[in-house]
Amino acid sequence: MYVKLRVSLIAIFSISLFGCAQPNKDIIPQSYMAYKTVDTIVIDGDDSDNAWDKAAWTPLFVDIEGEKTPKYSTKVKMLWDNQYYYILAKIDEPHVWGYLKQRDTIIFYNNDFEVFIDPDGDTHNYYELEINALNTVWDLFISKPYREDDYVVLNDWTLTGLKSAVKVNGTINNPNDIDQGWMLEIAIPWAAYKTSYYDQNVPENKFWRINFSRVNWQHAVLDGKYQRKKDSEGNFLPEYNWVWSPMGVINMHEPEKWGYVYFSSKETVEDATFSMPQDEKLKWKLYSIFRAQKKRKTKTASIDSITKYEVVVDGKTIPVKLEAHISGFNISAKSPFSNKTLIIKEDGKIISK
């Protein structure tokens, strides 16, 4: 059964939370090298700008659980300059449709493309952007993943300065023909993610945690118009979720599993490399323990008790502590690679000391 964990906005949307079993295999996040461009990019939904010729496509998107091949192809290119983060998405689709035209409505009720960004990679205070084939936008700020009871979603947060455009290869909302799909071009200003006036947040030669998702619904045609398909009892059939970096569960809101986009100062692929920091691999292991602990829904009985684990990263065995205290628990390990102590708090935020 396909379900999608989504946010509830009080008095506007209904709450729908679903438990998801953890996968049997480890999920390895994708990575991408985004090169700096000096060429002008016109945001028109077309890939004809010379700059895009210098960027590589990601691998084709996979099912969100990482186990099935999507019915239709999706892929992305990325570039950046000192002002914008550029994204080009090619979305194959024989029936391009959409009816939501008002900003900040629930865009995933149409087929859509989604961007998730966590600039500092601590799993808190991240951003979601959804756009349909009509170029209607839904932008959100999310304080914590939905697994936490005290998360806050700001639906009225606006990604100021956003540029986006769609080009349909076919005819939108015409069920009488077969389309090839749609292309979405996005320019996200770095300034929209500044945490203070003096924050220098352009991630040159750094990485951000990012993921992309495509929502695709089975459809029916009624009175010549597309609509989401229903079952025999009148319930909407669940949507498909296809992503760049697989999540292992039907839930985009586990930011520790998102991919890595490295923003290289190089303008070409020559001499540009990105090696996954070993501390990131250690974080994956710690978050596996964290999710298991959250799933148990019970805390260690005594605040003095300590549970010890060991994990192996690149051939090194690393001790891990799960410590209970009066307000919850911490999971920690000292990295043999950086000598930093990595700590995941009970609300999922990771810090290093």
Short mmCIF file of C-alpha atoms in Angstrom, two decimals:
data_model
loop_
_atom_site.label_atom_id
_atom_site.label_comp_id
_atom_site.label_asym_id
_atom_site.label_seq_id
_atom_site.Cartn_x
_atom_site.Cartn_y
_atom_site.Cartn_z
CA MET A 1 0.00 0.00 0.00
CA TYR A 2 1.34 3.41 -0.93
CA VAL A 3 0.91 6.16 1.60
CA LYS A 4 2.67 9.47 2.01
CA LEU A 5 3.52 11.07 5.32
CA ARG A 6 2.32 14.65 5.09
CA VAL A 7 1.96 17.61 7.40
CA SER A 8 -1.26 18.72 9.02
CA LEU A 9 -2.04 22.41 9.15
CA ILE A 10 -4.56 23.07 11.91
CA ALA A 11 -8.06 23.94 10.64
CA ILE A 12 -6.91 23.54 7.05
CA PHE A 13 -5.65 20.03 6.43
CA SER A 14 -6.43 16.71 8.07
CA ILE A 15 -3.83 14.69 9.94
CA SER A 16 -2.69 11.45 8.37
CA LEU A 17 0.28 9.69 9.94
CA PHE A 18 1.31 6.21 9.00
CA GLY A 19 3.77 3.86 10.64
CA CYS A 20 6.47 2.59 8.31
CA ALA A 21 8.59 -0.50 8.81
CA GLN A 22 12.31 0.01 8.56
CA PRO A 23 14.02 -1.61 5.56
CA ASN A 24 16.13 -4.73 5.87
CA LYS A 25 19.01 -3.20 3.92
CA ASP A 26 21.02 -0.06 4.49
CA ILE A 27 20.11 2.97 2.43
CA ILE A 28 23.14 4.75 0.95
CA PRO A 29 22.34 8.37 0.02
CA GLN A 30 23.04 9.57 -3.51
CA SER A 31 25.56 12.33 -4.18
CA TYR A 32 25.91 14.90 -6.96
CA MET A 33 28.59 17.40 -7.94
CA ALA A 34 26.96 20.72 -8.88
CA TYR A 35 29.36 22.94 -10.82
CA LYS A 36 29.53 26.69 -10.75
CA THR A 37 28.32 28.44 -13.88
CA VAL A 38 29.37 31.78 -15.31
CA ASP A 39 26.83 31.51 -18.11
CA THR A 40 23.45 33.19 -17.92
CA ILE A 41 20.52 30.88 -17.27
CA VAL A 42 17.11 32.10 -18.34
CA ILE A 43 14.38 30.43 -16.29
CA ASP A 44 11.91 29.48 -19.01
CA GLY A 45 11.41 25.75 -18.52
CA ASP A 46 13.79 24.91 -21.34
CA ASP A 47 17.22 23.30 -21.31
CA SER A 48 18.52 25.26 -24.31
CA ASP A 49 20.89 27.48 -22.27
CA ASN A 50 24.50 26.51 -22.93
CA ALA A 51 25.13 26.16 -19.19
CA TRP A 52 22.98 23.06 -18.97
CA ASP A 53 25.17 21.27 -21.53
CA LYS A 54 27.98 21.30 -18.94
CA ALA A 55 25.88 19.61 -16.23
CA ALA A 56 25.30 15.88 -15.90
CA TRP A 57 21.95 14.24 -15.33
CA THR A 58 21.37 12.37 -12.11
CA PRO A 59 20.55 8.68 -12.40
CA LEU A 60 16.88 8.06 -13.07
CA PHE A 61 14.69 8.38 -10.00
CA VAL A 62 13.75 5.21 -8.12
CA ASP A 63 10.76 4.22 -6.04
CA ILE A 64 10.90 5.85 -2.61
CA GLU A 65 11.49 2.49 -0.93
CA GLY A 66 14.30 1.77 -3.37
CA GLU A 67 12.90 -1.55 -4.49
CA LYS A 68 10.79 -0.91 -7.60
CA THR A 69 11.38 0.70 -10.98
CA PRO A 70 9.07 3.69 -11.63
CA LYS A 71 6.72 3.52 -14.58
CA TYR A 72 7.96 6.84 -15.98
CA SER A 73 11.43 8.38 -15.97
CA THR A 74 12.54 11.41 -13.96
CA LYS A 75 16.00 12.97 -13.79
CA VAL A 76 17.62 16.21 -12.66
CA LYS A 77 20.55 18.51 -13.46
CA MET A 78 22.00 21.08 -11.05
CA LEU A 79 24.22 24.16 -11.29
CA TRP A 80 24.87 27.20 -9.14
CA ASP A 81 26.32 30.69 -9.09
CA ASN A 82 26.79 33.27 -6.35
CA GLN A 83 23.10 34.18 -6.38
CA TYR A 84 21.11 31.05 -7.25
CA TYR A 85 20.90 27.28 -6.95
CA TYR A 86 19.63 26.03 -10.32
CA ILE A 87 17.61 22.83 -10.82
CA LEU A 88 16.39 21.36 -14.09
CA ALA A 89 13.96 18.43 -13.87
CA LYS A 90 12.90 16.31 -16.85
CA ILE A 91 9.64 14.52 -16.08
CA ASP A 92 8.39 11.94 -18.58
CA GLU A 93 4.60 11.68 -18.50
CA PRO A 94 2.12 10.63 -21.23
CA HIS A 95 -0.72 12.51 -19.55
CA VAL A 96 0.29 15.95 -18.28
CA TRP A 97 -2.46 17.45 -16.13
CA GLY A 98 -3.04 19.76 -13.21
CA TYR A 99 -5.82 21.89 -11.79
CA LEU A 100 -4.36 23.61 -8.71
CA LYS A 101 -3.61 27.24 -9.48
CA GLN A 102 -3.51 28.92 -6.07
CA ARG A 103 -0.17 29.21 -4.29
CA ASP A 104 0.26 27.24 -1.05
CA THR A 105 -2.58 24.82 -1.74
CA ILE A 106 -1.85 21.11 -1.32
CA ILE A 107 0.09 20.73 -4.56
CA PHE A 108 0.75 17.00 -4.19
CA TYR A 109 -2.95 16.44 -4.89
CA ASN A 110 -1.74 16.94 -8.47
CA ASN A 111 1.23 15.22 -10.02
CA ASP A 112 4.15 17.35 -8.86
CA PHE A 113 7.89 17.74 -8.39
CA GLU A 114 9.30 18.38 -4.92
CA VAL A 115 12.58 19.72 -3.52
CA PHE A 116 13.72 19.13 0.08
CA ILE A 117 16.67 21.12 1.45
CA ASP A 118 18.45 20.96 4.82
CA PRO A 119 21.34 23.45 4.55
CA ASP A 120 23.22 22.52 7.73
CA GLY A 121 22.34 18.83 7.70
CA ASP A 122 21.17 18.62 11.32
CA THR A 123 17.68 17.31 10.29
CA HIS A 124 15.98 20.40 11.79
CA ASN A 125 14.80 23.64 10.18
CA TYR A 126 14.53 22.41 6.63
CA TYR A 127 12.57 23.48 3.56
CA GLU A 128 10.14 21.89 1.14
CA LEU A 129 9.12 23.16 -2.29
CA GLU A 130 6.38 21.60 -4.45
CA ILE A 131 5.50 22.62 -8.01
CA ASN A 132 2.94 21.15 -10.43
CA ALA A 133 2.77 21.26 -14.22
CA LEU A 134 0.89 24.58 -14.04
CA ASN A 135 3.90 26.04 -12.21
CA THR A 136 1.86 26.47 -9.04
CA VAL A 137 4.08 26.63 -5.94
CA TRP A 138 3.78 25.38 -2.38
CA ASP A 139 6.73 26.38 -0.17
CA LEU A 140 7.08 25.35 3.48
CA PHE A 141 9.47 25.70 6.39
CA ILE A 142 9.56 22.71 8.77
CA SER A 143 11.17 22.93 12.20
CA LYS A 144 11.58 19.19 12.84
CA PRO A 145 10.75 15.92 11.09
CA TYR A 146 7.15 14.81 11.52
CA ARG A 147 8.22 11.92 13.77
CA GLU A 148 8.69 14.51 16.55
CA ASP A 149 5.62 15.57 18.51
CA ASP A 150 6.61 19.24 18.69
CA TYR A 151 7.33 20.00 15.05
CA VAL A 152 6.17 23.29 13.55
CA VAL A 153 5.27 23.85 9.91
CA LEU A 154 5.13 27.38 8.54
CA ASN A 155 2.84 27.22 5.55
CA ASP A 156 2.98 31.00 5.18
CA TRP A 157 6.77 31.01 4.82
CA THR A 158 7.65 32.29 1.35
CA LEU A 159 10.71 31.39 -0.69
CA THR A 160 11.33 35.00 -1.61
CA GLY A 161 12.97 35.50 -4.99
CA LEU A 162 12.13 32.03 -6.32
CA LYS A 163 12.06 31.69 -10.10
CA SER A 164 10.40 28.72 -11.78
CA ALA A 165 9.01 27.87 -15.20
CA VAL A 166 7.41 24.83 -16.85
CA LYS A 167 7.50 23.74 -20.46
CA VAL A 168 5.08 20.99 -21.46
CA ASN A 169 6.09 18.68 -24.28
CA GLY A 170 2.53 18.04 -25.39
CA THR A 171 -0.75 19.64 -24.37
CA ILE A 172 -1.65 19.99 -20.71
CA ASN A 173 -5.11 18.82 -19.55
CA ASN A 174 -5.99 17.25 -22.89
CA PRO A 175 -6.87 13.56 -22.43
CA ASN A 176 -7.33 13.09 -26.18
CA ASP A 177 -3.63 12.92 -26.98
CA ILE A 178 -0.42 11.43 -25.62
CA ASP A 179 2.20 13.80 -24.21
CA GLN A 180 5.91 13.26 -23.71
CA GLY A 181 6.16 15.05 -20.39
CA TRP A 182 7.16 18.34 -18.83
CA MET A 183 10.35 20.12 -17.92
CA LEU A 184 10.70 22.25 -14.81
CA GLU A 185 13.44 24.85 -14.35
CA ILE A 186 14.05 26.42 -10.95
CA ALA A 187 16.33 29.12 -9.56
CA ILE A 188 16.41 29.24 -5.75
CA PRO A 189 18.15 32.30 -4.28
CA TRP A 190 20.64 31.48 -1.54
CA ALA A 191 19.43 34.58 0.29
CA ALA A 192 16.10 32.88 1.00
CA TYR A 193 17.90 30.50 3.37
CA LYS A 194 19.97 33.07 5.25
CA THR A 195 19.62 32.74 9.02
CA SER A 196 20.81 36.29 9.69
CA TYR A 197 21.71 39.43 7.79
CA TYR A 198 25.42 38.63 7.90
CA ASP A 199 25.10 34.89 7.26
CA GLN A 200 27.41 33.87 4.42
CA ASN A 201 25.46 30.82 3.38
CA VAL A 202 26.54 30.27 -0.24
CA PRO A 203 27.91 26.69 0.09
CA GLU A 204 30.97 27.02 -2.16
CA ASN A 205 33.00 23.79 -1.96
CA LYS A 206 30.57 22.49 0.64
CA PHE A 207 27.61 20.14 0.55
CA TRP A 208 23.97 20.46 1.55
CA ARG A 209 21.57 17.61 2.31
CA ILE A 210 18.96 17.59 -0.46
CA ASN A 211 16.42 15.28 -1.99
CA PHE A 212 13.91 15.37 -4.82
CA SER A 213 10.57 13.61 -5.07
CA ARG A 214 8.03 13.16 -7.81
CA VAL A 215 4.40 12.42 -6.96
CA ASN A 216 2.45 10.59 -9.65
CA TRP A 217 -1.21 9.60 -9.37
CA GLN A 218 -3.23 7.06 -11.28
CA HIS A 219 -5.88 9.06 -13.08
CA ALA A 220 -9.35 8.79 -14.59
CA VAL A 221 -11.10 11.01 -17.10
CA LEU A 222 -14.57 12.33 -16.23
CA ASP A 223 -16.45 14.69 -18.52
CA GLY A 224 -13.26 15.23 -20.50
CA LYS A 225 -11.20 16.20 -17.43
CA TYR A 226 -8.44 14.42 -15.56
CA GLN A 227 -8.92 13.50 -11.92
CA ARG A 228 -7.28 11.25 -9.36
CA LYS A 229 -8.51 7.71 -9.72
CA LYS A 230 -10.72 6.15 -7.03
CA ASP A 231 -11.31 2.56 -5.98
CA SER A 232 -14.68 0.80 -5.95
CA GLU A 233 -15.46 2.32 -2.54
CA GLY A 234 -14.83 5.88 -3.68
CA ASN A 235 -11.42 6.32 -2.03
CA PHE A 236 -8.52 7.84 -3.91
CA LEU A 237 -5.94 5.28 -4.94
CA PRO A 238 -2.56 5.94 -3.28
CA GLU A 239 0.01 7.93 -5.18
CA TYR A 240 3.40 6.77 -6.41
CA ASN A 241 6.48 8.41 -4.92
CA TRP A 242 9.63 8.44 -7.03
CA VAL A 243 12.80 9.98 -5.64
CA TRP A 244 16.42 10.80 -6.42
CA SER A 245 17.87 9.33 -3.22
CA PRO A 246 15.86 6.37 -1.87
CA MET A 247 14.40 6.57 1.63
CA GLY A 248 13.76 2.87 2.33
CA VAL A 249 10.33 3.80 3.73
CA ILE A 250 7.38 5.76 2.36
CA ASN A 251 8.33 8.94 4.16
CA MET A 252 10.35 11.84 2.77
CA HIS A 253 10.68 13.38 6.21
CA GLU A 254 13.74 11.51 7.45
CA PRO A 255 16.31 14.14 6.38
CA GLU A 256 19.28 12.07 7.55
CA LYS A 257 18.67 9.84 4.50
CA TRP A 258 18.65 12.60 1.90
CA GLY A 259 21.33 12.91 -0.75
CA TYR A 260 24.44 15.10 -0.80
CA VAL A 261 24.84 17.94 -3.28
CA TYR A 262 28.38 19.31 -3.34
CA PHE A 263 28.65 22.83 -4.78
CA SER A 264 32.02 22.82 -6.49
CA SER A 265 33.78 26.07 -7.40
CA LYS A 266 34.95 24.29 -10.56
CA GLU A 267 33.21 25.19 -13.79
CA THR A 268 33.87 21.85 -15.47
CA VAL A 269 34.24 18.24 -14.37
CA GLU A 270 38.01 18.41 -14.69
CA ASP A 271 39.88 17.83 -11.43
CA ALA A 272 36.68 18.04 -9.39
CA THR A 273 36.04 15.26 -6.91
CA PHE A 274 33.82 14.73 -3.90
CA SER A 275 34.53 12.01 -1.37
CA MET A 276 31.91 11.21 1.23
CA PRO A 277 33.20 12.40 4.63
CA GLN A 278 33.66 9.45 6.95
CA ASP A 279 31.83 11.27 9.72
CA GLU A 280 28.75 11.23 7.49
CA LYS A 281 28.95 7.45 7.30
CA LEU A 282 29.14 7.34 11.07
CA LYS A 283 26.05 9.55 11.26
CA TRP A 284 24.12 7.03 9.12
CA LYS A 285 24.93 4.31 11.65
CA LEU A 286 23.95 6.48 14.60
CA TYR A 287 20.65 7.39 12.98
CA SER A 288 19.85 3.71 12.44
CA ILE A 289 20.14 3.26 16.21
CA PHE A 290 18.13 6.45 16.75
CA ARG A 291 15.23 5.30 14.55
CA ALA A 292 15.16 1.93 16.26
CA GLN A 293 15.03 3.62 19.66
CA LYS A 294 12.20 5.95 18.54
CA LYS A 295 10.30 2.98 17.20
CA ARG A 296 10.39 1.27 20.58
CA LYS A 297 8.49 4.24 22.06
CA THR A 298 9.92 3.50 25.48
CA LYS A 299 12.94 4.98 27.20
CA THR A 300 15.52 3.28 29.35
CA ALA A 301 14.11 2.95 32.85
CA SER A 302 16.93 4.52 34.85
CA ILE A 303 18.57 7.83 34.02
CA ASP A 304 21.86 6.27 35.14
CA SER A 305 21.67 3.39 32.69
CA ILE A 306 23.83 3.33 29.59
CA THR A 307 23.41 0.97 26.67
CA LYS A 308 26.54 0.35 24.61
CA TYR A 309 26.73 -0.51 20.94
CA GLU A 310 29.43 -0.89 18.36
CA VAL A 311 29.30 0.12 14.72
CA VAL A 312 31.80 -0.43 11.94
CA VAL A 313 32.69 2.36 9.50
CA ASP A 314 35.37 1.87 6.85
CA GLY A 315 36.85 -1.02 8.79
CA LYS A 316 36.96 0.79 12.13
CA THR A 317 34.93 -0.45 15.10
CA ILE A 318 33.46 2.53 16.94
CA PRO A 319 31.82 2.38 20.40
CA VAL A 320 28.40 4.01 20.65
CA LYS A 321 26.53 5.05 23.79
CA LEU A 322 22.79 5.38 24.25
CA GLU A 323 22.35 7.34 27.46
CA ALA A 324 19.03 7.92 29.22
CA HIS A 325 18.50 11.13 31.14
CA ILE A 326 15.63 12.96 32.74
CA SER A 327 14.39 14.54 29.50
CA GLY A 328 14.98 11.66 27.13
CA PHE A 329 18.06 10.07 25.60
CA ASN A 330 21.22 10.87 23.65
CA ILE A 331 23.14 8.69 21.22
CA SER A 332 26.82 9.53 20.92
CA ALA A 333 30.10 8.32 19.45
CA LYS A 334 33.57 9.78 19.13
CA SER A 335 34.69 9.76 15.53
CA PRO A 336 38.13 8.24 14.95
CA PHE A 337 38.27 10.21 11.71
CA SER A 338 37.77 13.77 13.01
CA ASN A 339 38.10 13.27 16.79
CA LYS A 340 34.74 15.00 17.15
CA THR A 341 31.99 13.60 19.34
CA LEU A 342 28.76 13.22 17.39
CA ILE A 343 25.58 13.44 19.45
CA ILE A 344 22.01 12.78 18.35
CA LYS A 345 19.48 14.23 20.78
CA GLU A 346 16.11 12.64 21.42
CA ASP A 347 14.43 15.06 19.00
CA GLY A 348 16.76 13.91 16.23
CA LYS A 349 19.01 16.94 16.01
CA ILE A 350 22.66 16.06 15.55
CA ILE A 351 25.48 18.16 16.95
CA SER A 352 29.24 17.70 17.06
CA LYS A 353 31.72 18.74 19.74
#
